[in-house]
mmCIF file of C-alpha atoms and ligand atoms in Angstrom:
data_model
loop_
_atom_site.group_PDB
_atom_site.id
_atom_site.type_symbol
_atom_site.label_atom_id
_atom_site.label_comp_id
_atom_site.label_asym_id
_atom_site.label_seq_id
_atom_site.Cartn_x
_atom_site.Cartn_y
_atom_site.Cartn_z
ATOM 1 C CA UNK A 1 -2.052 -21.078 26.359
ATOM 2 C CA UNK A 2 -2.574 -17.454 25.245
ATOM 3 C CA UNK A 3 -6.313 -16.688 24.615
ATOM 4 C CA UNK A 4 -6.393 -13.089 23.541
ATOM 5 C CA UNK A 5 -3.595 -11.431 21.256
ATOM 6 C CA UNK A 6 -3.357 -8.224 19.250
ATOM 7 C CA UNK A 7 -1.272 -6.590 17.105
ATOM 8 C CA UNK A 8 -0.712 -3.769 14.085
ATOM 9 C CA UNK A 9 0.448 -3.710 10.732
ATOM 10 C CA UNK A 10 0.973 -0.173 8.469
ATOM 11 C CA UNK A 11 -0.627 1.447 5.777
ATOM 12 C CA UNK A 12 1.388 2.922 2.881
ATOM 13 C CA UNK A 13 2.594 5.269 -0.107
ATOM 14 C CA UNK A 14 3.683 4.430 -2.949
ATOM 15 C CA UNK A 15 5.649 7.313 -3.846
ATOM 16 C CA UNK A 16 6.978 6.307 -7.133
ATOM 17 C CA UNK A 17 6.766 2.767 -9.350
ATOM 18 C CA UNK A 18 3.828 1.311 -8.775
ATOM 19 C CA UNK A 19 2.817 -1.140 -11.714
ATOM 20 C CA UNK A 20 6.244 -0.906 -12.848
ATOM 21 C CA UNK A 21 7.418 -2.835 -9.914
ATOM 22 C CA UNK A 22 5.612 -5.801 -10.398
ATOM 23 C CA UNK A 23 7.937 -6.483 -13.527
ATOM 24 C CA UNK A 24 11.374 -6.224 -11.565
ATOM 25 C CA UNK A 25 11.367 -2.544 -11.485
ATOM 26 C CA UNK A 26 11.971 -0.218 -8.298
ATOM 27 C CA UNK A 27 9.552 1.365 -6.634
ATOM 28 C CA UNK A 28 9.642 4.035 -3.628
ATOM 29 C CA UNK A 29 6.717 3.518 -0.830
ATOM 30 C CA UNK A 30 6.809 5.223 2.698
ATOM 31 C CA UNK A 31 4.793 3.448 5.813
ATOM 32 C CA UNK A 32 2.595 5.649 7.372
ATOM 33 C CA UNK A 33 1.780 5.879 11.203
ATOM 34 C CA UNK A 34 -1.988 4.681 10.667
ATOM 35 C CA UNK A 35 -3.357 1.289 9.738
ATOM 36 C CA UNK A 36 -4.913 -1.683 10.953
ATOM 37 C CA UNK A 37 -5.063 -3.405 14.675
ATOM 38 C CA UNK A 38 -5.956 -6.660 14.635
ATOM 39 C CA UNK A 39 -7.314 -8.878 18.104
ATOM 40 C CA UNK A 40 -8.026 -12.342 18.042
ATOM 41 C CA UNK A 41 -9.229 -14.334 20.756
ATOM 42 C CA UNK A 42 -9.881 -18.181 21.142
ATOM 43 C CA UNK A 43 -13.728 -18.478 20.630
ATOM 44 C CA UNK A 44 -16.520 -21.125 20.770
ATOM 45 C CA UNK A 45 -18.776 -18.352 19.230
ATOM 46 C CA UNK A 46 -16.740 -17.702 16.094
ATOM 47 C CA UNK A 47 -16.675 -14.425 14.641
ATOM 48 C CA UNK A 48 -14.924 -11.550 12.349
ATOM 49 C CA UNK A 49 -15.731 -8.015 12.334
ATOM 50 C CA UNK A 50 -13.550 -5.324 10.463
ATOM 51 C CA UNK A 51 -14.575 -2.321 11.431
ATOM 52 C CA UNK A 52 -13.644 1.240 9.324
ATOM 53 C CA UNK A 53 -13.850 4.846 9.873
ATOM 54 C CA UNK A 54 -16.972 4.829 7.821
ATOM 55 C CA UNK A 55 -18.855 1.772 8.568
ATOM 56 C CA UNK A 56 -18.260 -1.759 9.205
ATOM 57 C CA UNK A 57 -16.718 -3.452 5.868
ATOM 58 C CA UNK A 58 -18.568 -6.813 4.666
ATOM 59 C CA UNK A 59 -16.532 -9.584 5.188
ATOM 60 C CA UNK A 60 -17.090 -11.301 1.722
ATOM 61 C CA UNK A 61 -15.714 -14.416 0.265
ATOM 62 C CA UNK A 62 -12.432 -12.773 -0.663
ATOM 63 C CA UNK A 63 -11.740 -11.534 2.981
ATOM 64 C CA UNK A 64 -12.519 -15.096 3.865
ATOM 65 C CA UNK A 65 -10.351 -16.892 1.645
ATOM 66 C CA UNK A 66 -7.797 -14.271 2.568
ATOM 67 C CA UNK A 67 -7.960 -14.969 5.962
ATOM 68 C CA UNK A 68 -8.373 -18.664 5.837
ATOM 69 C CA UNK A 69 -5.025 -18.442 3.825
ATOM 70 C CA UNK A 70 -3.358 -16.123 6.198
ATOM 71 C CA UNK A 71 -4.281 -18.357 9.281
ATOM 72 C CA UNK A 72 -3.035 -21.711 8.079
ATOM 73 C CA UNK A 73 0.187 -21.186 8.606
ATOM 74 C CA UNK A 74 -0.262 -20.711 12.175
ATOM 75 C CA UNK A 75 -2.560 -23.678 12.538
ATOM 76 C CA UNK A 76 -5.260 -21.915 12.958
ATOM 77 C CA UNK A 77 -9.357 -21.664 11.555
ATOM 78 C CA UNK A 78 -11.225 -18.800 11.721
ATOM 79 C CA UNK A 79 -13.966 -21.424 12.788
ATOM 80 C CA UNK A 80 -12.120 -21.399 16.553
ATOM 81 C CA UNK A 81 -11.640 -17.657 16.447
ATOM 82 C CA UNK A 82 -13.314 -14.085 16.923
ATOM 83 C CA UNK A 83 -11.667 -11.712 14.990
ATOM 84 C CA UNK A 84 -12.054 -8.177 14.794
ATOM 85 C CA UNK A 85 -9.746 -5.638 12.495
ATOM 86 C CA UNK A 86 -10.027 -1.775 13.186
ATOM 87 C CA UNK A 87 -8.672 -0.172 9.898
ATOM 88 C CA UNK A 88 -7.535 3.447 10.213
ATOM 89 C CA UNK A 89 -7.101 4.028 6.470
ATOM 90 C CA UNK A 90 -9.877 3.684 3.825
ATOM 91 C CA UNK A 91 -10.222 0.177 1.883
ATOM 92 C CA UNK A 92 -9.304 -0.360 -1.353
ATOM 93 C CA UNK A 93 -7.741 3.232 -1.892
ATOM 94 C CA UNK A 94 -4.098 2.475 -2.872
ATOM 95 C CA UNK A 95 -3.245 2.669 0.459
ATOM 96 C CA UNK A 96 -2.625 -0.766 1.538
ATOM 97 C CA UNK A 97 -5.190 -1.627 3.690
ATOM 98 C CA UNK A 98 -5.380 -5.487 2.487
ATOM 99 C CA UNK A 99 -1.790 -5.742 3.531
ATOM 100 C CA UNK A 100 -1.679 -3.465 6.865
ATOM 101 C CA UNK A 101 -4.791 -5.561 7.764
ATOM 102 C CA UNK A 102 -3.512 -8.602 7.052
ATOM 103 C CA UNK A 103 0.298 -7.980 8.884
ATOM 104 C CA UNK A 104 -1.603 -7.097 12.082
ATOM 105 C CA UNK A 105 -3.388 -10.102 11.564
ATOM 106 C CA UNK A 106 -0.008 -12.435 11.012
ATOM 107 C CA UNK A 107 1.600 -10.729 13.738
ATOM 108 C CA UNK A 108 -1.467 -11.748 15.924
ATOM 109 C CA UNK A 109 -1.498 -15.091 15.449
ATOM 110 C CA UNK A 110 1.991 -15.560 15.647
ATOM 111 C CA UNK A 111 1.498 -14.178 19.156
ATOM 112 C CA UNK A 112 -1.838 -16.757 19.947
ATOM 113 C CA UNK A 113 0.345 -19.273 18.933
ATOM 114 C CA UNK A 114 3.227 -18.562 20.557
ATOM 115 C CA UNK A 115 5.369 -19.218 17.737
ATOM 116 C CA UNK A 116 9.164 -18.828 18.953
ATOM 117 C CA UNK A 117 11.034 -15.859 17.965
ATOM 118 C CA UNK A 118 13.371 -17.486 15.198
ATOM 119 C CA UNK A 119 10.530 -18.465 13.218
ATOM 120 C CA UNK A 120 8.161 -15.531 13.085
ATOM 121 C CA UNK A 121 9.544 -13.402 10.296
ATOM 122 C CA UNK A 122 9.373 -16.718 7.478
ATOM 123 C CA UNK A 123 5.757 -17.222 9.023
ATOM 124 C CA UNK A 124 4.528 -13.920 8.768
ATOM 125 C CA UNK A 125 6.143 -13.441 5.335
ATOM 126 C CA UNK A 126 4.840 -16.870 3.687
ATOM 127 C CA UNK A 127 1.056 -15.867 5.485
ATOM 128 C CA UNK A 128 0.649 -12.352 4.271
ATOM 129 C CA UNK A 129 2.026 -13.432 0.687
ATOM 130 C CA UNK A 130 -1.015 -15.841 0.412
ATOM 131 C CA UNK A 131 -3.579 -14.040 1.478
ATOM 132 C CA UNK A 132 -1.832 -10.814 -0.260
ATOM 133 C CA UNK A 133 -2.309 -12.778 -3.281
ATOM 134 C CA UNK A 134 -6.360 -13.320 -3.330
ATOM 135 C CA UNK A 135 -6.072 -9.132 -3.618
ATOM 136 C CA UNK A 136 -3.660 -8.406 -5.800
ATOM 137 C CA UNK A 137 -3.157 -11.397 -8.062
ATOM 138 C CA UNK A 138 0.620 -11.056 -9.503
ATOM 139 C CA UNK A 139 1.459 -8.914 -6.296
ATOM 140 C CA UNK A 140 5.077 -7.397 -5.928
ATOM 141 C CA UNK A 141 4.993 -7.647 -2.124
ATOM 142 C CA UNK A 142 5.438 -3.913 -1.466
ATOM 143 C CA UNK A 143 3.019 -3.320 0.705
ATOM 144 C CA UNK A 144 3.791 -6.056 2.096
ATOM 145 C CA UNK A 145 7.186 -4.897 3.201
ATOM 146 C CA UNK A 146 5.877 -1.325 4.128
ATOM 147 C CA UNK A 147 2.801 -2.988 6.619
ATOM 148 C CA UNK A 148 5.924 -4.193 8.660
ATOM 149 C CA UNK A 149 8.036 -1.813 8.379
ATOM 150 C CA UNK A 150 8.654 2.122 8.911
ATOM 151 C CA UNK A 151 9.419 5.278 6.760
ATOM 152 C CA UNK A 152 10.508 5.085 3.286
ATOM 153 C CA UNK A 153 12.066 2.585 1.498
ATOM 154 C CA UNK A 154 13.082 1.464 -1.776
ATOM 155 C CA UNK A 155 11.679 -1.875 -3.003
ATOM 156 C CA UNK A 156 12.661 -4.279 -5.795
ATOM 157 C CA UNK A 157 12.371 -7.664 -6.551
ATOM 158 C CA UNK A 158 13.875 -8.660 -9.850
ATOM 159 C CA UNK A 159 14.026 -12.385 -10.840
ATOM 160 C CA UNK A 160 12.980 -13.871 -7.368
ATOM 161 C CA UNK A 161 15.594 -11.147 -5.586
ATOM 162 C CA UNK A 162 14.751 -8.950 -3.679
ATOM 163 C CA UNK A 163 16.171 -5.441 -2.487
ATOM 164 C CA UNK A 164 14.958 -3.528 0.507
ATOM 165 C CA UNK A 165 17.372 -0.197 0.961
ATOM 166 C CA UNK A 166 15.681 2.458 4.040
ATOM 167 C CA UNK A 167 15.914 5.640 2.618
ATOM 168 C CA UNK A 168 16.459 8.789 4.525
ATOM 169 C CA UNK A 169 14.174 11.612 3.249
ATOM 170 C CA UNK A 170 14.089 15.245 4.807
ATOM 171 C CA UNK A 171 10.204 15.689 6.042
ATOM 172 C CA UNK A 172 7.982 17.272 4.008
ATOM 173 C CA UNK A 173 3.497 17.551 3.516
ATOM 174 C CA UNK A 174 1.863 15.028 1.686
ATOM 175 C CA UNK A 175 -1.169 15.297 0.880
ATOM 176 C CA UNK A 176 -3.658 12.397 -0.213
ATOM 177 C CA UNK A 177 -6.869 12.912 -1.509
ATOM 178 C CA UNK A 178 -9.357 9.803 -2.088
ATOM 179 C CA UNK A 179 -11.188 10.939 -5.375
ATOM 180 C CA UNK A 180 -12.883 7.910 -7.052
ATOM 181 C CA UNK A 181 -14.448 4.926 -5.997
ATOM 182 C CA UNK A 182 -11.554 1.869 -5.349
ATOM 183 C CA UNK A 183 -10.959 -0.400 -8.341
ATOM 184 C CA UNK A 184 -9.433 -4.160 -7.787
ATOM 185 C CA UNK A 185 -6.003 -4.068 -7.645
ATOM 186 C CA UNK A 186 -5.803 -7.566 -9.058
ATOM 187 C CA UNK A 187 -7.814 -6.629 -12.498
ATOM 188 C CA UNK A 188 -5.936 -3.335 -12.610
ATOM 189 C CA UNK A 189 -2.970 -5.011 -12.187
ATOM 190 C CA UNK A 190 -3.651 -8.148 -15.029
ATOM 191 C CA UNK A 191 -5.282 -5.256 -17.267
ATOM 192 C CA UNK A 192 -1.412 -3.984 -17.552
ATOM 193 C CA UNK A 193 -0.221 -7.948 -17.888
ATOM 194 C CA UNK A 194 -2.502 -7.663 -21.113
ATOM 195 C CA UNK A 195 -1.134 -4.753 -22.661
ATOM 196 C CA UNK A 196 2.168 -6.261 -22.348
ATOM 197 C CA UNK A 197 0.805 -9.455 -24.120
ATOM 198 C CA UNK A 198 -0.166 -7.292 -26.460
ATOM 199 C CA UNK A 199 2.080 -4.826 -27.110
ATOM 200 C CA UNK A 200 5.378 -6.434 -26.202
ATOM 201 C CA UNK A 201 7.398 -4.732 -28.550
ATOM 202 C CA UNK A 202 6.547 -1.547 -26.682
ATOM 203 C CA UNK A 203 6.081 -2.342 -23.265
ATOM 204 C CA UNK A 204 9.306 -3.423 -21.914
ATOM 205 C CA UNK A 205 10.517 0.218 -22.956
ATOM 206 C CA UNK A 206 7.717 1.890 -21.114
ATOM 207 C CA UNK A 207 8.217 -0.348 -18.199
ATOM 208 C CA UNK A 208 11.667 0.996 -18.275
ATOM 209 C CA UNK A 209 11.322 4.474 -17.946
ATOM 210 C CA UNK A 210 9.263 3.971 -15.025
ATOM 211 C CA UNK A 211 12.676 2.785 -13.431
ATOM 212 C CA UNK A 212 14.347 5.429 -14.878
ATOM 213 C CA UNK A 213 11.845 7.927 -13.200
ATOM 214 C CA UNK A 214 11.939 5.983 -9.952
ATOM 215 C CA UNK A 215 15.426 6.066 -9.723
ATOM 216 C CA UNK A 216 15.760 10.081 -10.333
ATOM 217 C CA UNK A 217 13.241 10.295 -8.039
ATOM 218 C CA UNK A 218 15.153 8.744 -5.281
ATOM 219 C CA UNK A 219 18.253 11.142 -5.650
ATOM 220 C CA UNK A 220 16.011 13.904 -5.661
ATOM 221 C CA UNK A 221 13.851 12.924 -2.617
ATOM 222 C CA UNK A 222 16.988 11.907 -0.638
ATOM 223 C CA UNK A 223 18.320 15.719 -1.353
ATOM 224 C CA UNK A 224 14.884 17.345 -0.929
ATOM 225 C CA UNK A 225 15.028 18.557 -4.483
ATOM 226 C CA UNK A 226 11.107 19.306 -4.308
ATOM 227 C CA UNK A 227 10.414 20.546 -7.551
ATOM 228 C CA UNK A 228 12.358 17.770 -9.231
ATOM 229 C CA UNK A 229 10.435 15.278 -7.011
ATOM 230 C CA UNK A 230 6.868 17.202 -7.857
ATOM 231 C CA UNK A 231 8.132 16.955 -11.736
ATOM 232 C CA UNK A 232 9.124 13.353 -11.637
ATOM 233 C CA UNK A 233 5.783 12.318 -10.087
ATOM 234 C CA UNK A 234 4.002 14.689 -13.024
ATOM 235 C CA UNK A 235 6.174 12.447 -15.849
ATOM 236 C CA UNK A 236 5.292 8.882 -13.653
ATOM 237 C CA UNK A 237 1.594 10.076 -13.754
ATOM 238 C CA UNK A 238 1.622 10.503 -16.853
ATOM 239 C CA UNK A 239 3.075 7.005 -17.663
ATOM 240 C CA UNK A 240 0.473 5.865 -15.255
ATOM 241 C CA UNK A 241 -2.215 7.027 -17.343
ATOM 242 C CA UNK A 242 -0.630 5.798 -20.827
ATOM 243 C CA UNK A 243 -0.732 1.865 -19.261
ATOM 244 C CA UNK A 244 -4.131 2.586 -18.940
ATOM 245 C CA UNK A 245 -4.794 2.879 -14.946
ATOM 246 C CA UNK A 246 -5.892 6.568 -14.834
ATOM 247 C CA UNK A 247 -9.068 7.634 -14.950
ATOM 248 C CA UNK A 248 -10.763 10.861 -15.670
ATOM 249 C CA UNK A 249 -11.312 11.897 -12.278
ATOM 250 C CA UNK A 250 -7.675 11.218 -11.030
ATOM 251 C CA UNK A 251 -6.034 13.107 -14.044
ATOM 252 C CA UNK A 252 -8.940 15.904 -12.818
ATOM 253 C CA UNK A 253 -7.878 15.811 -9.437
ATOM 254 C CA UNK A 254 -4.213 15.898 -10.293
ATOM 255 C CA UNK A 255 -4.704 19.057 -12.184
ATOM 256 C CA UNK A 256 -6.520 20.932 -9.577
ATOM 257 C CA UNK A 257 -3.680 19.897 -7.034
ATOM 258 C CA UNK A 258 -1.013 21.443 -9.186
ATOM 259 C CA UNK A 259 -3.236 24.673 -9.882
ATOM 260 C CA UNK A 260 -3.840 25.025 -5.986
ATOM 261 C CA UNK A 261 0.199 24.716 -5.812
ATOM 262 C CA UNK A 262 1.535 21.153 -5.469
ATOM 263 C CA UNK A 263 4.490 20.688 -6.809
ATOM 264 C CA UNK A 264 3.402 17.282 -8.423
ATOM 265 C CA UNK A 265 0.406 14.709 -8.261
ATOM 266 C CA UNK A 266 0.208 11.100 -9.052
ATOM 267 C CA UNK A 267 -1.880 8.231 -8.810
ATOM 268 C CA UNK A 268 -0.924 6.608 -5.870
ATOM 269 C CA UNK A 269 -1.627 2.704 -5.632
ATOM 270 C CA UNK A 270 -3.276 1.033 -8.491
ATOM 271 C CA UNK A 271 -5.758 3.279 -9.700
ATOM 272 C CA UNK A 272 -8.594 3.070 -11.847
ATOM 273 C CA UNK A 273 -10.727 4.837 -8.797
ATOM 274 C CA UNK A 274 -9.055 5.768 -5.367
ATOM 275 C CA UNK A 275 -6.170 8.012 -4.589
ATOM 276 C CA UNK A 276 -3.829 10.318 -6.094
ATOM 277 C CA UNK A 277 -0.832 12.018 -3.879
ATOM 278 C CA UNK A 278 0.388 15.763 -4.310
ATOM 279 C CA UNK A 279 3.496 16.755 -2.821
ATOM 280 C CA UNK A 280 3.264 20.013 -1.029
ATOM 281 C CA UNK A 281 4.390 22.736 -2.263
ATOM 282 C CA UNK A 282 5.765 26.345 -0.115
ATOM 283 C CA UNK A 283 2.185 27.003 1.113
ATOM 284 C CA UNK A 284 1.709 23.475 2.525
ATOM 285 C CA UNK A 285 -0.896 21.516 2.290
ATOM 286 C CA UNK A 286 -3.445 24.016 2.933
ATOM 287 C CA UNK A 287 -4.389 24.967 -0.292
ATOM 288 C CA UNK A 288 -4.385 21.909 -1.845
ATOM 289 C CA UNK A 289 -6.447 19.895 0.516
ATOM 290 C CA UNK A 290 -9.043 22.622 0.064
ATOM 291 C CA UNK A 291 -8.931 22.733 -3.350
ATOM 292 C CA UNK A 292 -9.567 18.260 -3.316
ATOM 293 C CA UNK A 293 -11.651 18.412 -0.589
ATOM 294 C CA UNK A 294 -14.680 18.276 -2.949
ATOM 295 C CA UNK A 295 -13.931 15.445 -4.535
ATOM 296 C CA UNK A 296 -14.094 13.040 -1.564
ATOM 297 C CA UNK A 297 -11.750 12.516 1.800
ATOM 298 C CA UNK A 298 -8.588 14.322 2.033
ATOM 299 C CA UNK A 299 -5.528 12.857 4.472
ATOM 300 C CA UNK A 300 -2.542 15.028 4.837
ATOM 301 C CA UNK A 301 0.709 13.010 6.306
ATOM 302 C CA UNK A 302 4.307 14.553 7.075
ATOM 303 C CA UNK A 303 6.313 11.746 5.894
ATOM 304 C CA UNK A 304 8.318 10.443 7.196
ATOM 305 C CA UNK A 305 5.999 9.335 10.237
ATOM 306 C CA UNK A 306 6.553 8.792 13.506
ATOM 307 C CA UNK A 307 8.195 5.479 14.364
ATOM 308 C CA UNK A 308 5.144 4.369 16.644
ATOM 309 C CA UNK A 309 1.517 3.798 15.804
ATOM 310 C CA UNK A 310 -1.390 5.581 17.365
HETATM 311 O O1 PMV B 401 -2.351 -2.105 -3.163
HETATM 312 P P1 PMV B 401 -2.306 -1.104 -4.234
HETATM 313 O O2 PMV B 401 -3.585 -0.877 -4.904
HETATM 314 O O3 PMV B 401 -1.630 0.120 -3.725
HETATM 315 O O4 PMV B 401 -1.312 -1.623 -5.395
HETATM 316 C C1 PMV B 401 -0.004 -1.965 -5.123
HETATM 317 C C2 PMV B 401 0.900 -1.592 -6.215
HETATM 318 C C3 PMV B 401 0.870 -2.403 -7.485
HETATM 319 O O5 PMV B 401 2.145 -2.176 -8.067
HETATM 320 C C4 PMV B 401 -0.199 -1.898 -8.423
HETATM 321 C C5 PMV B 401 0.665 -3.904 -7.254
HETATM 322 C C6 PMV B 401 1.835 -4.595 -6.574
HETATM 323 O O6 PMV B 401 1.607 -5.705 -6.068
HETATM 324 O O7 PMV B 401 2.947 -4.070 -6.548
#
């Protein structure tokens, strides 16, 4: 019987359609080399430990509930386990650290148990859903799909179908900059479900354009149009911010990444606190990251990354 197993699962970017996707529209993400490693071992002194960059995260009744979810598939109880999770990305950031952590975590288990190969994917999927859904409520599954996967992608899932088409995109300096404290995704996300209740003779059209923006903004990316990338992301911010996930510090932050020279900024994620994403303009992400860096961390990717995790 295996005792010890470990595994990894990806961060990501949401590049364009966040929101928007969880109503059947498409969205653009990119995996990025860092994440979260996950080892579990079989344990009469049960434990879990997820450990950060900045300081051990509290694992609170959510992360429990999460995990007891996640594990059940596999026939296993945190109760017979010691866990620990090293996250390479910040929490709660738009970033996708619920779903990185909880891949490596799937993929993990899947190896304790020796579960055979035909069967792994469906597991994984169906465990990562459920515990993906304690975070993020109504979740779309995108980060879902980019924790197990590579590079960028376009995602949709429209009436119970869903589309996964690889994109190829020349590489290019991103630059993220984490600017506000995180928000839930799962109240940010059933704060927009409420302005559709509300306002469902306007929605549907807003919802729209966000497809229309994500869809210009994957013929541009695919022929490194840069400036019509950096303006698309300007006109999906600012949709961002009229569904009411923006905040005053992101639109801030936004702005001073264009003035230092990006050729766009966004929210990235679900807002209401965390990150925003400028795309590099001819100077790189020098400038930029400099001119963020007082507002909190900075993180500056070439996307696509590298196939393999550090
Ligand atoms: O995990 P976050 O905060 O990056 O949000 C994911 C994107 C949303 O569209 C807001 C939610 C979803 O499930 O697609």
């Amino acid at each position: 019987m295996t005792e010890t197993a470990t595994a990894q699962g990806r961060g990501k970017l949401i590049v364009f359609g966040e929101h928007a996707v969880v109503y059947g529209q498409p969205a653009i993400a990119c995996s990025l080399a860092r994440g979260a490693t996950a080892t579990i071992r079989r344990s009469h002194q049960p434990d879990w430990r997820v450990l950060t960059d900045e300081r051990p995260l509290q694992v609170n009744d959510q992360v429990l509930l999460a995990g007891a979810r996640l594990l059940e598939p596999f026939g296993l109880c945190a109760d017979e386990l010691d866990i620990e999770v090293r996250l390479q990305i910040p929490v709660g950031a738009g970033l996708g650290s619920s779903a990185a952590m909880a891949v490596a975590l799937a993929r993990a288990a899947a190896r304790l148990q020796e579960i055979s190969p035909d069967q792994i994917d469906a597991r994984i999927d169906q465990a990562v859903a459920a515990s993906e859904a304690v975070f993020h409520g109504a979740a779309s599954g995108i980060d879902q799909r980019a924790a197990m996967g590579s590079g960028f992608f376009a995602f949709q899932r429209d009436d119970g179908h869903l589309q996964i088409d690889p994109l190829t995109i020349p590489t290019r300096s991103w630059v993220i900059a984490r600017v506000a404290p995180s928000a839930s995704t799962a109240e940010m996300v059933s704060g927009v479900a409420t302005l559709c209740d509300r306002h469902p003779e306007v929605m549907p059209g807003l919802i729209d354009q966000f497809g229309a923006i994500t869809r210009a903004g994957m013929r541009t990316l695919e022929q490194g149009r840069w400036e019509d990338v950096g303006e698309l992301m300007d006109l999906n911010h600012g949709l961002l911010a009229a569904i009411g996930v923006s905040t005053p510090a992101l639109d801030e932050a936004c702005h001073r990444a264009r003035s230092a020279g990006a050729l766009g900024a966004k929210i990235t994620g679900a807002g209401g606190g965390g990150c925003i994403v400028a795309l590099s303009g001819d100077d790189g992400p020098g400038p930029i990251a400099a001119a963020l860096g007082s507002l909190g961390p900075v993180y500056s990717y070439e996307l696509p990354s590298p196939t393999s995790m550090p």
